[in-house]
Amino acid sequence: MKYRANLLLSLPLLFSVSHAALAAATADEATRLTEVFQSYLGTTEGVVAVEPDGDNYTVTIDIAPLVAKAAAAGTTISLTPIELTLTDNGEGKWNVRQDGPVELKIDSKGAVTADIKVESYSWEGVFDEQLGNFESASGEMKNVALAETITDLTQGKVDITAAIANVKIEQSAIANANGGADLTAKYELQGLAENVNSAGNPAEGKQPLNLVITAASGVYDTTAKGYKFKSILDLVSFFVAHQSKDLIVKDQTALKSMLAAGLPLFENINGTGTFKTISVSTPIGPIGMDTMAIGADVNGIVKDGKLRESIAITGLTVPATVIPPWATKLVPKDVTFDFQGSGFDLAAPAQAVLATLDLAKEPPLPAGFETTLLPMLLPKGTVDVVLNPTSISNDIYSVSAEGTLAAGPMKPIPSGKGTLKAKGLDELMKIIQAAPPEAGMQQGAAIIIAAKGMGKAEADGSFSWVVESTGDGKVLVNGIDPMSIK
C-alpha cells in the first residue's frame, strides 16, 4: 500500500509553480491554480475544479473524464474524486489537507480486476513551491482493503485479498545543494493480512494453492537524496502539451533539455522495512518468523552505479511435517542475505543517448549505436558483485560468508575473493552420522572432514576458508589449489 499512499500524497504537488502566492482566496488565483493543474492533467472538462472558499481553495480532481477512452478500449478505471483544501501561507508555501474515504477500481477486460478501498484517509502538510515538495506532511489511513482477481488461461483463476488495519505516514523534505530535495518518509503499519487463493489448472499441471499471510506490525523508512520531482512534473507537462508524435518531434530540443536537466532523477534512494510476528499458512503447514527485515539501496543515473538488496529473518519456524525428526536441528533459525552490484556507470550512456537521439529519424538512434554503450556502462569491463555479510544459523551451528567478485562480458573467468566461516561443525557431524542410511547423508560427513582439513581453526572454535578465484581458471582455498592435492 506504500506506493498508493505516495500516489495520493503526490497529487497536490501538481500545483508547483514559482509564481508568488496570494494571501487571500480570490477568483483570479483560483483560475491560475486551475491552469497549473491542467498543465499536468490536461484541459478535459470536469477533471480539475478550483473554487475559492473563504480563506481557502477547494480543489477537486476527478479522473473519470480522462479514463473514458480506456473504458471504450475495454479497461474501466474509477477513482473517488479527490478533494483538497489549500490555504495560502505566503512566501510560496501552502497548507494542504485531505480527509475522506478513497476507492480505486480497475477492470481490464476481465483479465485483471482490482478494488482498493481506504475507509478513512486524512492527512495534512505544508507544500513549498521553491522546494517543489512538502517540507512536512503527516497522515493516517484506516482499514485499507484490496480485492484482486487475475484470470489466466494457463495459471487458472487467482483471487487475492489484502488488508491493513492502520497506516501512519510521516514525511519531510529539505533542499539538496545539487538540486532537487532530500526526502525522508516513515510508514507504520498495523494488522497486515493477505490471502492468495488459486484454483489452479490441472490440465496445465498447475495445482490449487492457498496462502494466508499475516503480520502484526511493520515499519518502513525511506530516504531519497536529490530527488528531482519538479523535473518529473516538467516532463509530465511537456507530454500533456505535446500529445502527438509530430508535436514531440517538432519540440524535441526542449524535451531533450528537460531530460538532461532532470538527470540523475535522484542521487540515491534507500529504504528499510521491518515486519514483526509473521505467519504464513501453506498447504504443507505453517511457516513463522519473529521478524523479517528488508532493505534496498539504489543510486540514480550517476557515474557510481549501485544496487543493493538485503533480507534478514529471525525466529524462522517451518512445518514439522516436512522435516524428518533426525534433521530438525539442521533447520536454520536466523537467515540474512545481503547482495550488492556496483562498478557500473549509468550517467555516461544516458548522456550519450541524449546527445545522439533524433526522434525525427527512424530508428531514432543509429544502427549499431547500442554497441558503443557497453564500454560506457562498464568502464572497467566488469561489474563488482558484492556479497555483504550473509549468514544462516541456529542454536547448533552458524555459517557466514562475504566477498567480492569482478565479472562481466569482457571477463570470461570472474576473479575475486571471499571468506567463509563455520561454527558447530562437530555438532553437525554428530547429527549427520546419526541420520538413517536411507537419508543418504553418508557423504555429508566426508565433506565436513575434508572442509575441516583445509580450514583455518579460529580462536572461537570456528573454521574459516578464504576462497579466491584468480581469473586464470584456478580456485585457491586458504592459498592452496585443491586440484594439486593428491
PDB file of C-alpha atoms in Angstrom, residues 163-325:
ATOM      1  CA  ALA A 163      -5.922  -5.675   4.383  1.00  0.00           C
ATOM      2  CA  ILE A 164      -4.075  -3.256   6.651  1.00  0.00           C
ATOM      3  CA  ALA A 165      -5.847  -2.058   9.778  1.00  0.00           C
ATOM      4  CA  ASN A 166      -3.897   1.178  10.128  1.00  0.00           C
ATOM      5  CA  VAL A 167      -1.129   3.106   8.353  1.00  0.00           C
ATOM      6  CA  LYS A 168       0.566   6.200   9.772  1.00  0.00           C
ATOM      7  CA  ILE A 169       2.677   8.364   7.477  1.00  0.00           C
ATOM      8  CA  GLU A 170       5.310  10.998   8.246  1.00  0.00           C
ATOM      9  CA  GLN A 171       7.225  12.846   5.501  1.00  0.00           C
ATOM     10  CA  SER A 172       9.631  15.768   5.305  1.00  0.00           C
ATOM     11  CA  ALA A 173      11.959  17.382   2.789  1.00  0.00           C
ATOM     12  CA  ILE A 174      14.807  19.896   2.635  1.00  0.00           C
ATOM     13  CA  ALA A 175      16.654  21.408  -0.316  1.00  0.00           C
ATOM     14  CA  ASN A 176      19.585  19.480  -1.745  1.00  0.00           C
ATOM     15  CA  ALA A 177      22.701  21.520  -2.581  1.00  0.00           C
ATOM     16  CA  ASN A 178      22.927  19.854  -6.015  1.00  0.00           C
ATOM     17  CA  GLY A 179      19.285  20.426  -6.874  1.00  0.00           C
ATOM     18  CA  GLY A 180      16.076  18.664  -6.023  1.00  0.00           C
ATOM     19  CA  ALA A 181      15.107  17.728  -2.499  1.00  0.00           C
ATOM     20  CA  ASP A 182      16.248  15.328   0.194  1.00  0.00           C
ATOM     21  CA  LEU A 183      13.202  13.414   1.388  1.00  0.00           C
ATOM     22  CA  THR A 184      12.515  11.241   4.410  1.00  0.00           C
ATOM     23  CA  ALA A 185       9.390   9.186   4.992  1.00  0.00           C
ATOM     24  CA  LYS A 186       8.218   6.741   7.611  1.00  0.00           C
ATOM     25  CA  TYR A 187       5.279   4.355   7.389  1.00  0.00           C
ATOM     26  CA  GLU A 188       3.971   2.499  10.437  1.00  0.00           C
ATOM     27  CA  LEU A 189       1.585  -0.366   9.688  1.00  0.00           C
ATOM     28  CA  GLN A 190      -0.626  -2.422  11.984  1.00  0.00           C
ATOM     29  CA  GLY A 191      -2.641  -5.563  11.326  1.00  0.00           C
ATOM     30  CA  LEU A 192      -1.447  -6.825   7.919  1.00  0.00           C
ATOM     31  CA  ALA A 193      -3.187  -9.781   6.260  1.00  0.00           C
ATOM     32  CA  GLU A 194      -3.182 -11.293   2.772  1.00  0.00           C
ATOM     33  CA  ASN A 195      -4.922 -14.301   1.274  1.00  0.00           C
ATOM     34  CA  VAL A 196      -3.874 -15.808  -2.065  1.00  0.00           C
ATOM     35  CA  ASN A 197      -6.229 -18.439  -3.444  1.00  0.00           C
ATOM     36  CA  SER A 198      -5.543 -20.114  -6.794  1.00  0.00           C
ATOM     37  CA  ALA A 199      -7.926 -22.594  -8.323  1.00  0.00           C
ATOM     38  CA  GLY A 200      -5.039 -23.999 -10.357  1.00  0.00           C
ATOM     39  CA  ASN A 201      -5.244 -25.638 -13.749  1.00  0.00           C
ATOM     40  CA  PRO A 202      -4.668 -29.412 -13.590  1.00  0.00           C
ATOM     41  CA  ALA A 203      -4.614 -29.625 -17.392  1.00  0.00           C
ATOM     42  CA  GLU A 204      -1.501 -27.400 -17.349  1.00  0.00           C
ATOM     43  CA  GLY A 205      -0.004 -29.070 -14.274  1.00  0.00           C
ATOM     44  CA  LYS A 206      -0.886 -26.121 -12.023  1.00  0.00           C
ATOM     45  CA  GLN A 207      -2.181 -27.287  -8.652  1.00  0.00           C
ATOM     46  CA  PRO A 208      -4.566 -25.310  -6.430  1.00  0.00           C
ATOM     47  CA  LEU A 209      -2.852 -23.068  -3.910  1.00  0.00           C
ATOM     48  CA  ASN A 210      -3.972 -21.227  -0.804  1.00  0.00           C
ATOM     49  CA  LEU A 211      -1.714 -18.963   1.242  1.00  0.00           C
ATOM     50  CA  VAL A 212      -2.701 -16.896   4.254  1.00  0.00           C
ATOM     51  CA  ILE A 213      -0.080 -14.351   5.321  1.00  0.00           C
ATOM     52  CA  THR A 214      -0.334 -12.164   8.400  1.00  0.00           C
ATOM     53  CA  ALA A 215       1.966  -9.756  10.232  1.00  0.00           C
ATOM     54  CA  ALA A 216       1.236  -7.979  13.489  1.00  0.00           C
ATOM     55  CA  SER A 217       3.036  -4.786  12.513  1.00  0.00           C
ATOM     56  CA  GLY A 218       5.571  -3.224  10.199  1.00  0.00           C
ATOM     57  CA  VAL A 219       7.702  -0.104   9.905  1.00  0.00           C
ATOM     58  CA  TYR A 220       9.181   1.178   6.647  1.00  0.00           C
ATOM     59  CA  ASP A 221      11.688   4.038   6.486  1.00  0.00           C
ATOM     60  CA  THR A 222      12.918   5.560   3.263  1.00  0.00           C
ATOM     61  CA  THR A 223      15.192   8.417   2.235  1.00  0.00           C
ATOM     62  CA  ALA A 224      15.754   9.980  -1.155  1.00  0.00           C
ATOM     63  CA  LYS A 225      18.624  12.373  -1.889  1.00  0.00           C
ATOM     64  CA  GLY A 226      18.469  14.888  -4.697  1.00  0.00           C
ATOM     65  CA  TYR A 227      15.007  13.770  -5.804  1.00  0.00           C
ATOM     66  CA  LYS A 228      14.032  15.994  -8.764  1.00  0.00           C
ATOM     67  CA  PHE A 229      10.267  15.868  -8.597  1.00  0.00           C
ATOM     68  CA  LYS A 230       9.901  19.262 -10.279  1.00  0.00           C
ATOM     69  CA  SER A 231      11.808  17.955 -13.300  1.00  0.00           C
ATOM     70  CA  ILE A 232       9.483  14.966 -13.476  1.00  0.00           C
ATOM     71  CA  LEU A 233       6.480  17.323 -13.386  1.00  0.00           C
ATOM     72  CA  ASP A 234       8.027  19.384 -16.206  1.00  0.00           C
ATOM     73  CA  LEU A 235       8.186  16.225 -18.314  1.00  0.00           C
ATOM     74  CA  VAL A 236       4.564  15.390 -17.497  1.00  0.00           C
ATOM     75  CA  SER A 237       3.557  18.903 -18.525  1.00  0.00           C
ATOM     76  CA  PHE A 238       5.529  18.575 -21.758  1.00  0.00           C
ATOM     77  CA  PHE A 239       3.756  15.400 -22.833  1.00  0.00           C
ATOM     78  CA  VAL A 240       0.354  16.816 -21.869  1.00  0.00           C
ATOM     79  CA  ALA A 241       1.077  19.760 -24.181  1.00  0.00           C
ATOM     80  CA  HIS A 242       2.524  17.510 -26.932  1.00  0.00           C
ATOM     81  CA  GLN A 243       0.032  14.695 -27.420  1.00  0.00           C
ATOM     82  CA  SER A 244       1.107  13.670 -30.910  1.00  0.00           C
ATOM     83  CA  LYS A 245       4.350  12.345 -32.338  1.00  0.00           C
ATOM     84  CA  ASP A 246       4.627  15.302 -34.712  1.00  0.00           C
ATOM     85  CA  LEU A 247       4.433  17.813 -31.862  1.00  0.00           C
ATOM     86  CA  ILE A 248       7.021  15.902 -29.838  1.00  0.00           C
ATOM     87  CA  VAL A 249       9.414  15.688 -32.799  1.00  0.00           C
ATOM     88  CA  LYS A 250       8.962  19.376 -33.562  1.00  0.00           C
ATOM     89  CA  ASP A 251       9.896  20.315 -29.995  1.00  0.00           C
ATOM     90  CA  GLN A 252      12.384  17.531 -29.250  1.00  0.00           C
ATOM     91  CA  THR A 253      15.178  20.007 -28.416  1.00  0.00           C
ATOM     92  CA  ALA A 254      13.148  21.236 -25.463  1.00  0.00           C
ATOM     93  CA  LEU A 255      12.352  17.660 -24.467  1.00  0.00           C
ATOM     94  CA  LYS A 256      15.995  16.642 -24.512  1.00  0.00           C
ATOM     95  CA  SER A 257      16.909  19.724 -22.463  1.00  0.00           C
ATOM     96  CA  MET A 258      14.296  18.760 -19.862  1.00  0.00           C
ATOM     97  CA  LEU A 259      15.589  15.198 -19.740  1.00  0.00           C
ATOM     98  CA  ALA A 260      19.159  16.431 -19.292  1.00  0.00           C
ATOM     99  CA  ALA A 261      18.098  18.867 -16.554  1.00  0.00           C
ATOM    100  CA  GLY A 262      16.247  16.081 -14.758  1.00  0.00           C
ATOM    101  CA  LEU A 263      19.238  13.769 -14.553  1.00  0.00           C
ATOM    102  CA  PRO A 264      20.134  11.912 -12.399  1.00  0.00           C
ATOM    103  CA  LEU A 265      16.416  11.955 -11.269  1.00  0.00           C
ATOM    104  CA  PHE A 266      17.745  11.189  -7.795  1.00  0.00           C
ATOM    105  CA  GLU A 267      21.171  10.684  -6.263  1.00  0.00           C
ATOM    106  CA  ASN A 268      20.205   7.815  -4.001  1.00  0.00           C
ATOM    107  CA  ILE A 269      17.113   6.093  -2.601  1.00  0.00           C
ATOM    108  CA  ASN A 270      17.423   3.929   0.486  1.00  0.00           C
ATOM    109  CA  GLY A 271      14.612   2.003   2.113  1.00  0.00           C
ATOM    110  CA  THR A 272      14.427  -0.362   5.076  1.00  0.00           C
ATOM    111  CA  GLY A 273      11.446  -2.194   6.450  1.00  0.00           C
ATOM    112  CA  THR A 274      10.881  -4.458   9.453  1.00  0.00           C
ATOM    113  CA  PHE A 275       7.817  -6.655   9.917  1.00  0.00           C
ATOM    114  CA  LYS A 276       7.045  -8.483  13.157  1.00  0.00           C
ATOM    115  CA  THR A 277       5.241 -11.704  14.099  1.00  0.00           C
ATOM    116  CA  ILE A 278       4.763 -13.087  10.610  1.00  0.00           C
ATOM    117  CA  SER A 279       2.710 -16.194   9.913  1.00  0.00           C
ATOM    118  CA  VAL A 280       2.304 -17.953   6.565  1.00  0.00           C
ATOM    119  CA  SER A 281      -0.280 -20.703   6.301  1.00  0.00           C
ATOM    120  CA  THR A 282       0.615 -23.029   3.382  1.00  0.00           C
ATOM    121  CA  PRO A 283      -0.647 -26.379   2.066  1.00  0.00           C
ATOM    122  CA  ILE A 284       2.339 -28.090   3.724  1.00  0.00           C
ATOM    123  CA  GLY A 285       1.830 -26.385   7.074  1.00  0.00           C
ATOM    124  CA  PRO A 286       2.546 -23.103   8.880  1.00  0.00           C
ATOM    125  CA  ILE A 287       5.717 -21.034   8.467  1.00  0.00           C
ATOM    126  CA  GLY A 288       6.548 -18.439  11.088  1.00  0.00           C
ATOM    127  CA  MET A 289       9.035 -15.602  11.591  1.00  0.00           C
ATOM    128  CA  ASP A 290       9.627 -13.394  14.589  1.00  0.00           C
ATOM    129  CA  THR A 291      10.886 -10.593  12.334  1.00  0.00           C
ATOM    130  CA  MET A 292      11.665 -10.024   8.687  1.00  0.00           C
ATOM    131  CA  ALA A 293      13.754  -7.013   7.688  1.00  0.00           C
ATOM    132  CA  ILE A 294      14.151  -5.953   4.054  1.00  0.00           C
ATOM    133  CA  GLY A 295      16.380  -3.301   2.556  1.00  0.00           C
ATOM    134  CA  ALA A 296      17.050  -1.650  -0.792  1.00  0.00           C
ATOM    135  CA  ASP A 297      19.713   0.925  -1.675  1.00  0.00           C
ATOM    136  CA  VAL A 298      19.978   2.250  -5.243  1.00  0.00           C
ATOM    137  CA  ASN A 299      21.761   5.158  -6.877  1.00  0.00           C
ATOM    138  CA  GLY A 300      20.222   7.216  -9.644  1.00  0.00           C
ATOM    139  CA  ILE A 301      21.560   7.746 -13.149  1.00  0.00           C
ATOM    140  CA  VAL A 302      25.040   8.595 -11.892  1.00  0.00           C
ATOM    141  CA  LYS A 303      28.632   7.607 -12.571  1.00  0.00           C
ATOM    142  CA  ASP A 304      28.863   5.431  -9.455  1.00  0.00           C
ATOM    143  CA  GLY A 305      26.059   2.973 -10.112  1.00  0.00           C
ATOM    144  CA  LYS A 306      24.844   0.865  -7.207  1.00  0.00           C
ATOM    145  CA  LEU A 307      22.058  -1.582  -6.456  1.00  0.00           C
ATOM    146  CA  ARG A 308      21.830  -3.320  -3.103  1.00  0.00           C
ATOM    147  CA  GLU A 309      19.161  -5.592  -1.659  1.00  0.00           C
ATOM    148  CA  SER A 310      19.018  -7.392   1.665  1.00  0.00           C
ATOM    149  CA  ILE A 311      16.739  -9.569   3.741  1.00  0.00           C
ATOM    150  CA  ALA A 312      17.115 -10.777   7.320  1.00  0.00           C
ATOM    151  CA  ILE A 313      14.838 -13.255   9.090  1.00  0.00           C
ATOM    152  CA  THR A 314      14.875 -14.127  12.779  1.00  0.00           C
ATOM    153  CA  GLY A 315      12.960 -16.837  14.598  1.00  0.00           C
ATOM    154  CA  LEU A 316      12.190 -18.905  11.495  1.00  0.00           C
ATOM    155  CA  THR A 317       9.964 -21.947  12.006  1.00  0.00           C
ATOM    156  CA  VAL A 318       8.917 -24.416   9.305  1.00  0.00           C
ATOM    157  CA  PRO A 319       6.252 -27.145   9.194  1.00  0.00           C
ATOM    158  CA  ALA A 320       7.264 -30.177  11.263  1.00  0.00           C
ATOM    159  CA  THR A 321       5.642 -32.432   8.670  1.00  0.00           C
ATOM    160  CA  VAL A 322       8.308 -31.666   6.049  1.00  0.00           C
ATOM    161  CA  ILE A 323      11.334 -32.183   8.309  1.00  0.00           C
ATOM    162  CA  PRO A 324      12.287 -35.717   9.391  1.00  0.00           C
ATOM    163  CA  PRO A 325      12.820 -35.974  13.166  1.00  0.00           C
TER     164      PRO A 325
END
